[in-house]
């Protein structure tokens, strides 16, 4: 018996011990909160003139003078070029002579027709002759009318010898010099005048993004304060243009090749600082997202496919890995569209030490970020 007991005791020494309790990992957490967040949308665009007029001659001839300074401001009706009017003046003289001859013929035809009306009543002439005289008179009236129209047209053409600006604006380089031969309605413009105050900025936006934004407004997720957006222009050097603009156009057509629509904003340009062709971004402000879930960026990681992930601490202080849909960046935070609820806690420090199922000990609570304010750092769209 003694040996059996010793054997049992020896075997008992080799029995496995109870598993050790997992060691809780120290982490810091952030409690997800919902709040109203100002939202902006930034779109790349180009500055374009509000009105562009290409100056072309409407008669042919030799350019006698150029009467403007390239790059200067011009006014509507200001003479820009003088074209040699010799041929136009000759046409006017011909038209005047033709009209004078037609009026003489008209006077003769009128007298003859009046005379034949009297003679036909006493049967001194035949009715046929009277009718022919009346027809000749009407033909003479028509000839005078035509000659008057020709003279008017010739005078208009003579007026085209002075090429004027149709609009107020800034004129560019001249494509011709004194002595150049120009032709009526030629394809090459003599110069271009652009109206720069106000001025437009055209930007493009994907049609899918536009639909998503409209859906957000329709569902009440985002609301617009003041009834219309405030439009700012961020210039290529990063500075913000001093004047706010207005959204003027959202095209109803989608470009089939790019899947985008064009937005147009109008800005005052009293100093002429904005020039056509400049690159910039229009920033649409004034929208507020309701009940947005705001999470620090440090709490969100990405998998190999780029999907957003977060480690959520459940009621048992155990880690759950959660897939998220992020909507917009806001400074050092993300707005989360789905995957989290207000009141849930996410890990912000100690991420390297945790995985799904890990027990954690929350040693610190990260406060809400104070680096973002509604007035200084609105959310921007992806």
Coordinates of C-alpha atoms in Angstrom, one line a residue:
X1 CA 0.0 0.0 0.0
X2 CA 2.8 2.3 0.8
X3 CA 4.3 1.9 -2.6
X4 CA 1.0 2.4 -4.3
X5 CA 0.4 5.6 -2.4
X6 CA 3.9 6.9 -3.4
X7 CA 3.2 6.1 -7.0
X8 CA -0.1 8.0 -6.9
X9 CA 1.7 10.9 -5.3
X10 CA 4.3 10.9 -8.0
X11 CA 1.7 10.9 -10.7
X12 CA -0.2 13.7 -9.0
X13 CA 2.9 15.8 -9.3
X14 CA 2.7 15.5 -13.1
X15 CA -1.0 16.5 -13.5
X16 CA -1.4 19.8 -15.5
X17 CA -2.1 22.9 -13.5
X18 CA -5.1 25.2 -14.0
X19 CA -4.6 27.8 -16.9
X20 CA -3.3 31.2 -15.8
X21 CA -5.6 34.2 -16.0
X22 CA -4.8 36.4 -19.1
X23 CA -3.0 39.6 -18.2
X24 CA -5.0 42.7 -19.0
X25 CA -3.2 45.2 -21.2
X26 CA -3.1 48.8 -20.2
X27 CA -4.7 51.1 -22.8
X28 CA -6.2 54.6 -23.1
X29 CA -9.7 54.9 -24.5
X30 CA -11.8 57.5 -26.1
X31 CA -15.6 57.6 -25.7
X32 CA -17.4 58.2 -29.0
X33 CA -19.6 61.3 -28.9
X34 CA -22.1 62.7 -31.4
X35 CA -22.1 66.4 -32.2
X36 CA -23.0 69.0 -34.8
X37 CA -20.0 69.4 -37.1
X38 CA -19.6 72.1 -39.8
X39 CA -18.9 70.6 -43.2
X40 CA -17.1 72.0 -46.2
X41 CA -16.6 70.8 -49.7
X42 CA -13.5 71.7 -51.7
X43 CA -13.4 71.3 -55.4
X44 CA -10.6 72.1 -57.9
X45 CA -11.4 74.7 -60.5
X46 CA -10.2 77.3 -62.9
X47 CA -10.9 81.0 -63.1
X48 CA -12.8 82.0 -66.3
X49 CA -14.0 85.4 -67.5
X50 CA -17.6 86.2 -67.0
X51 CA -17.9 87.5 -70.6
X52 CA -15.4 87.0 -73.5
X53 CA -15.6 88.9 -76.8
X54 CA -13.4 88.0 -79.7
X55 CA -12.8 91.0 -81.9
X56 CA -13.1 90.3 -85.6
X57 CA -13.4 92.6 -88.6
X58 CA -16.7 92.8 -90.5
X59 CA -15.2 94.3 -93.6
X60 CA -11.9 93.6 -95.4
X61 CA -9.1 96.0 -95.8
X62 CA -5.7 97.3 -94.5
X63 CA -5.4 98.1 -90.8
X64 CA -4.5 101.8 -90.6
X65 CA -4.2 102.2 -86.9
X66 CA -4.4 100.2 -83.6
X67 CA -5.9 102.5 -81.0
X68 CA -5.4 100.7 -77.7
X69 CA -2.7 99.5 -75.4
X70 CA -2.4 95.8 -75.1
X71 CA -3.4 94.6 -71.6
X72 CA -5.4 97.8 -70.8
X73 CA -9.0 98.3 -69.8
X74 CA -11.3 99.3 -72.7
X75 CA -14.9 100.4 -72.7
X76 CA -17.9 99.3 -74.8
X77 CA -18.0 101.3 -78.0
X78 CA -14.3 102.3 -77.8
X79 CA -12.6 102.2 -81.2
X80 CA -9.8 99.6 -81.2
X81 CA -8.8 99.5 -84.9
X82 CA -9.2 101.7 -88.0
X83 CA -9.5 99.8 -91.3
X84 CA -8.9 101.6 -94.5
X85 CA -12.4 102.8 -95.5
X86 CA -11.7 103.5 -99.2
X87 CA -13.6 100.5 -100.6
X88 CA -16.5 101.1 -98.1
X89 CA -16.7 104.8 -99.0
X90 CA -16.8 103.8 -102.7
X91 CA -19.7 101.5 -102.0
X92 CA -21.5 104.2 -100.2
X93 CA -21.0 106.6 -103.2
X94 CA -22.3 103.9 -105.6
X95 CA -25.3 103.3 -103.5
X96 CA -26.1 107.0 -103.2
X97 CA -25.9 107.4 -107.0
X98 CA -28.1 104.4 -107.5
X99 CA -30.6 105.8 -105.1
X100 CA -30.6 109.1 -106.8
X101 CA -31.2 107.5 -110.2
X102 CA -34.0 105.4 -108.8
X103 CA -35.7 108.4 -107.3
X104 CA -35.6 110.2 -110.7
X105 CA -37.1 107.1 -112.4
X106 CA -39.7 107.0 -109.7
X107 CA -40.8 110.6 -110.2
X108 CA -41.2 110.0 -114.0
X109 CA -43.1 106.8 -113.4
X110 CA -45.4 108.4 -110.8
X111 CA -46.2 111.3 -113.3
X112 CA -46.9 108.9 -116.1
X113 CA -49.1 106.7 -114.0
X114 CA -51.1 109.7 -112.8
X115 CA -51.5 111.0 -116.3
X116 CA -52.6 107.6 -117.7
X117 CA -55.3 107.4 -115.0
X118 CA -56.9 110.5 -116.3
X119 CA -56.5 109.6 -120.0
X120 CA -58.0 106.1 -119.5
X121 CA -61.2 107.7 -118.1
X122 CA -61.8 109.6 -121.4
X123 CA -60.5 106.6 -123.4
X124 CA -57.6 108.6 -124.7
X125 CA -55.3 105.6 -123.9
X126 CA -56.1 101.9 -123.6
X127 CA -56.7 100.3 -120.3
X128 CA -53.7 98.0 -121.0
X129 CA -51.4 101.1 -121.3
X130 CA -52.7 102.5 -118.1
X131 CA -52.1 99.2 -116.3
X132 CA -48.5 99.1 -117.6
X133 CA -47.9 102.6 -116.4
X134 CA -49.2 101.7 -113.0
X135 CA -47.0 98.6 -112.9
X136 CA -44.0 100.7 -113.9
X137 CA -44.7 103.1 -111.1
X138 CA -44.9 100.3 -108.5
X139 CA -41.6 98.8 -109.9
X140 CA -40.0 102.2 -109.5
X141 CA -41.2 102.4 -105.9
X142 CA -39.6 99.0 -105.2
X143 CA -36.4 100.0 -106.9
X144 CA -36.1 103.1 -104.6
X145 CA -36.7 101.0 -101.5
X146 CA -34.0 98.6 -102.6
X147 CA -31.6 101.4 -103.3
X148 CA -32.3 102.9 -99.9
X149 CA -31.6 99.5 -98.3
X150 CA -28.4 99.2 -100.3
X151 CA -27.3 102.7 -99.1
X152 CA -28.1 101.8 -95.5
X153 CA -26.0 98.6 -95.8
X154 CA -23.1 100.5 -97.4
X155 CA -23.2 103.0 -94.5
X156 CA -23.2 100.2 -92.0
X157 CA -20.2 98.6 -93.7
X158 CA -18.4 102.0 -93.7
X159 CA -19.1 102.2 -89.9
X160 CA -17.3 98.8 -89.6
X161 CA -14.1 100.5 -90.7
X162 CA -13.9 101.5 -87.0
X163 CA -13.7 98.2 -85.1
X164 CA -15.1 98.8 -81.6
X165 CA -15.3 96.8 -78.4
X166 CA -18.7 95.4 -77.6
X167 CA -18.1 95.2 -73.9
X168 CA -16.2 96.8 -71.0
X169 CA -13.2 94.7 -70.0
X170 CA -9.5 94.0 -70.3
X171 CA -8.1 93.6 -73.8
X172 CA -5.3 91.2 -74.5
X173 CA -2.6 91.0 -77.2
X174 CA -3.3 92.1 -80.7
X175 CA -2.9 89.5 -83.4
X176 CA -2.3 92.1 -86.2
X177 CA -0.3 95.2 -86.5
X178 CA -0.6 98.4 -88.6
X179 CA -0.6 97.6 -92.3
X180 CA -2.0 94.1 -91.9
X181 CA -4.6 92.9 -94.4
X182 CA -7.8 91.6 -92.7
X183 CA -10.9 90.1 -94.2
X184 CA -14.5 90.1 -93.1
X185 CA -15.4 87.5 -90.4
X186 CA -12.0 85.9 -90.5
X187 CA -11.4 83.0 -88.1
X188 CA -8.5 84.6 -86.3
X189 CA -9.6 87.2 -83.8
X190 CA -7.8 90.6 -83.9
X191 CA -7.9 90.7 -80.1
X192 CA -9.9 89.4 -77.2
X193 CA -11.7 91.5 -74.6
X194 CA -12.7 89.8 -71.3
X195 CA -15.0 91.1 -68.6
X196 CA -13.2 90.4 -65.2
X197 CA -15.5 91.9 -62.6
X198 CA -17.4 89.8 -61.6
X199 CA -15.5 86.7 -62.5
X200 CA -16.3 83.0 -62.5
X201 CA -14.6 79.9 -61.1
X202 CA -15.6 76.7 -62.8
X203 CA -15.1 73.4 -60.8
X204 CA -16.0 69.8 -61.4
X205 CA -17.6 67.3 -59.0
X206 CA -18.2 63.7 -59.5
X207 CA -21.9 62.9 -60.1
X208 CA -21.8 60.1 -57.5
X209 CA -20.5 62.5 -54.9
X210 CA -23.2 65.1 -55.8
X211 CA -25.9 62.5 -55.4
X212 CA -24.5 61.5 -52.0
X213 CA -24.5 65.1 -50.8
X214 CA -28.0 65.7 -52.0
X215 CA -29.2 62.5 -50.3
X216 CA -27.6 63.7 -47.0
X217 CA -29.6 67.0 -47.3
X218 CA -32.8 65.1 -48.2
X219 CA -32.4 62.8 -45.2
X220 CA -31.6 65.6 -42.8
X221 CA -28.1 64.3 -42.0
X222 CA -26.7 67.6 -43.2
X223 CA -28.5 70.9 -43.0
X224 CA -27.6 74.2 -44.6
X225 CA -27.5 77.3 -42.4
X226 CA -28.7 80.6 -43.9
X227 CA -30.4 78.9 -46.8
X228 CA -27.4 79.0 -49.2
X229 CA -23.7 78.0 -49.0
X230 CA -20.9 80.5 -48.4
X231 CA -18.3 80.1 -51.2
X232 CA -14.7 80.8 -50.6
X233 CA -11.8 80.7 -53.1
X234 CA -8.5 79.2 -52.1
X235 CA -5.8 80.3 -54.5
X236 CA -2.9 78.2 -55.8
X237 CA -0.5 79.6 -53.2
X238 CA -2.7 78.5 -50.4
X239 CA -4.1 81.9 -49.5
X240 CA -7.8 82.6 -49.3
X241 CA -9.3 85.2 -51.6
X242 CA -10.6 88.2 -49.7
X243 CA -14.1 88.2 -51.2
X244 CA -16.7 85.6 -50.7
X245 CA -18.6 84.3 -53.8
X246 CA -21.9 82.9 -54.7
X247 CA -22.8 79.6 -56.3
X248 CA -24.4 80.4 -59.6
X249 CA -24.6 77.1 -61.6
X250 CA -24.8 73.4 -61.2
X251 CA -25.1 71.7 -64.6
X252 CA -28.0 69.4 -65.1
X253 CA -25.8 67.2 -67.4
X254 CA -23.2 64.7 -66.5
X255 CA -20.1 64.5 -68.7
X256 CA -20.2 61.0 -70.1
X257 CA -16.4 60.8 -70.5
X258 CA -15.6 61.8 -66.9
X259 CA -18.7 61.2 -64.9
X260 CA -18.6 64.8 -63.5
X261 CA -20.8 67.8 -63.4
X262 CA -19.6 71.4 -63.5
X263 CA -20.2 73.9 -60.7
X264 CA -19.8 77.7 -61.3
X265 CA -19.2 80.2 -58.6
X266 CA -19.1 84.0 -59.1
X267 CA -16.7 86.3 -57.2
X268 CA -16.3 90.1 -57.2
X269 CA -13.0 91.1 -58.7
X270 CA -12.7 94.9 -58.2
X271 CA -8.9 95.0 -58.2
X272 CA -8.5 92.6 -61.1
X273 CA -6.4 90.2 -59.1
X274 CA -8.2 87.1 -60.4
X275 CA -7.2 86.4 -64.0
X276 CA -8.6 83.8 -66.4
X277 CA -6.7 80.5 -66.3
X278 CA -5.7 80.8 -62.6
X279 CA -6.0 77.5 -60.7
X280 CA -7.9 77.5 -57.4
X281 CA -10.2 75.6 -55.1
X282 CA -13.7 76.7 -54.3
X283 CA -14.7 75.8 -50.8
X284 CA -18.4 75.5 -50.0
X285 CA -19.2 76.4 -46.4
X286 CA -22.3 76.8 -44.2
X287 CA -23.5 73.1 -44.0
X288 CA -23.7 71.4 -40.6
X289 CA -23.8 67.6 -40.1
X290 CA -26.2 66.6 -37.5
X291 CA -25.3 63.9 -34.8
X292 CA -21.9 63.2 -36.3
X293 CA -19.8 60.6 -34.6
X294 CA -16.3 62.0 -34.1
X295 CA -13.3 59.8 -33.5
X296 CA -9.6 60.6 -33.2
X297 CA -7.6 59.5 -36.2
X298 CA -5.1 57.6 -33.9
X299 CA -8.0 55.3 -33.0
X300 CA -8.5 54.2 -36.6
X301 CA -6.2 51.8 -38.5
X302 CA -6.4 50.4 -42.0
X303 CA -6.3 46.8 -43.2
X304 CA -4.4 45.7 -46.3
X305 CA -7.3 46.8 -48.5
X306 CA -7.5 50.2 -46.9
X307 CA -10.6 49.6 -45.0
X308 CA -11.0 51.4 -41.7
X309 CA -10.8 49.5 -38.4
X310 CA -11.1 50.3 -34.7
X311 CA -10.6 48.4 -31.5
X312 CA -13.7 48.7 -29.4
X313 CA -13.8 48.0 -25.7
X314 CA -16.9 46.2 -24.7
X315 CA -18.7 46.1 -21.3
X316 CA -16.4 43.2 -20.2
X317 CA -13.2 45.3 -21.0
X318 CA -12.5 42.9 -23.9
X319 CA -11.4 44.1 -27.3
X320 CA -13.7 43.8 -30.3
X321 CA -12.3 44.6 -33.8
X322 CA -14.8 46.7 -35.7
X323 CA -15.0 47.6 -39.4
X324 CA -15.9 51.2 -40.0
X325 CA -17.1 53.4 -42.7
X326 CA -15.4 56.9 -42.4
X327 CA -17.1 59.8 -44.0
X328 CA -14.9 62.9 -43.7
X329 CA -11.7 64.1 -42.1
X330 CA -11.9 66.9 -39.5
X331 CA -8.4 68.1 -38.5
X332 CA -7.0 65.2 -36.4
X333 CA -10.3 63.4 -36.2
X334 CA -12.6 61.3 -38.5
X335 CA -16.3 61.5 -38.8
X336 CA -17.6 57.9 -38.8
X337 CA -20.6 57.0 -40.8
X338 CA -21.2 53.5 -39.6
X339 CA -19.6 50.8 -37.4
X340 CA -19.8 52.8 -34.1
X341 CA -22.4 54.2 -31.7
X342 CA -22.3 57.2 -29.4
X343 CA -21.0 56.1 -26.0
X344 CA -18.8 53.2 -27.2
X345 CA -15.1 53.3 -26.3
X346 CA -12.3 52.9 -28.7
X347 CA -8.6 52.3 -28.0
X348 CA -6.4 55.4 -28.7
X349 CA -3.2 54.3 -26.9
X350 CA -1.8 50.8 -26.7
X351 CA -3.0 49.7 -30.1
X352 CA 0.2 47.7 -30.7
X353 CA -0.5 45.4 -27.7
X354 CA -4.1 44.5 -28.3
X355 CA -6.0 42.2 -30.7
X356 CA -9.5 40.9 -30.9
X357 CA -10.4 39.2 -27.6
X358 CA -7.7 40.8 -25.6
X359 CA -8.6 41.8 -22.0
X360 CA -7.7 45.4 -21.3
X361 CA -7.3 47.7 -18.3
X362 CA -8.4 51.3 -19.2
X363 CA -5.8 53.4 -17.5
X364 CA -6.7 56.7 -19.2
X365 CA -9.5 58.4 -20.9
X366 CA -8.7 60.7 -23.8
X367 CA -10.6 64.0 -23.7
X368 CA -12.5 65.3 -26.7
X369 CA -10.2 67.0 -29.1
X370 CA -10.0 70.8 -28.6
X371 CA -7.9 71.4 -31.7
X372 CA -11.0 71.7 -33.9
X373 CA -13.7 74.3 -33.5
X374 CA -16.8 74.9 -35.6
X375 CA -15.6 78.4 -36.7
X376 CA -12.0 77.6 -37.5
X377 CA -11.7 74.0 -38.8
X378 CA -14.7 72.6 -40.5
X379 CA -14.9 69.1 -41.8
X380 CA -13.8 68.6 -45.4
X381 CA -15.1 66.0 -47.8
X382 CA -13.2 63.0 -48.8

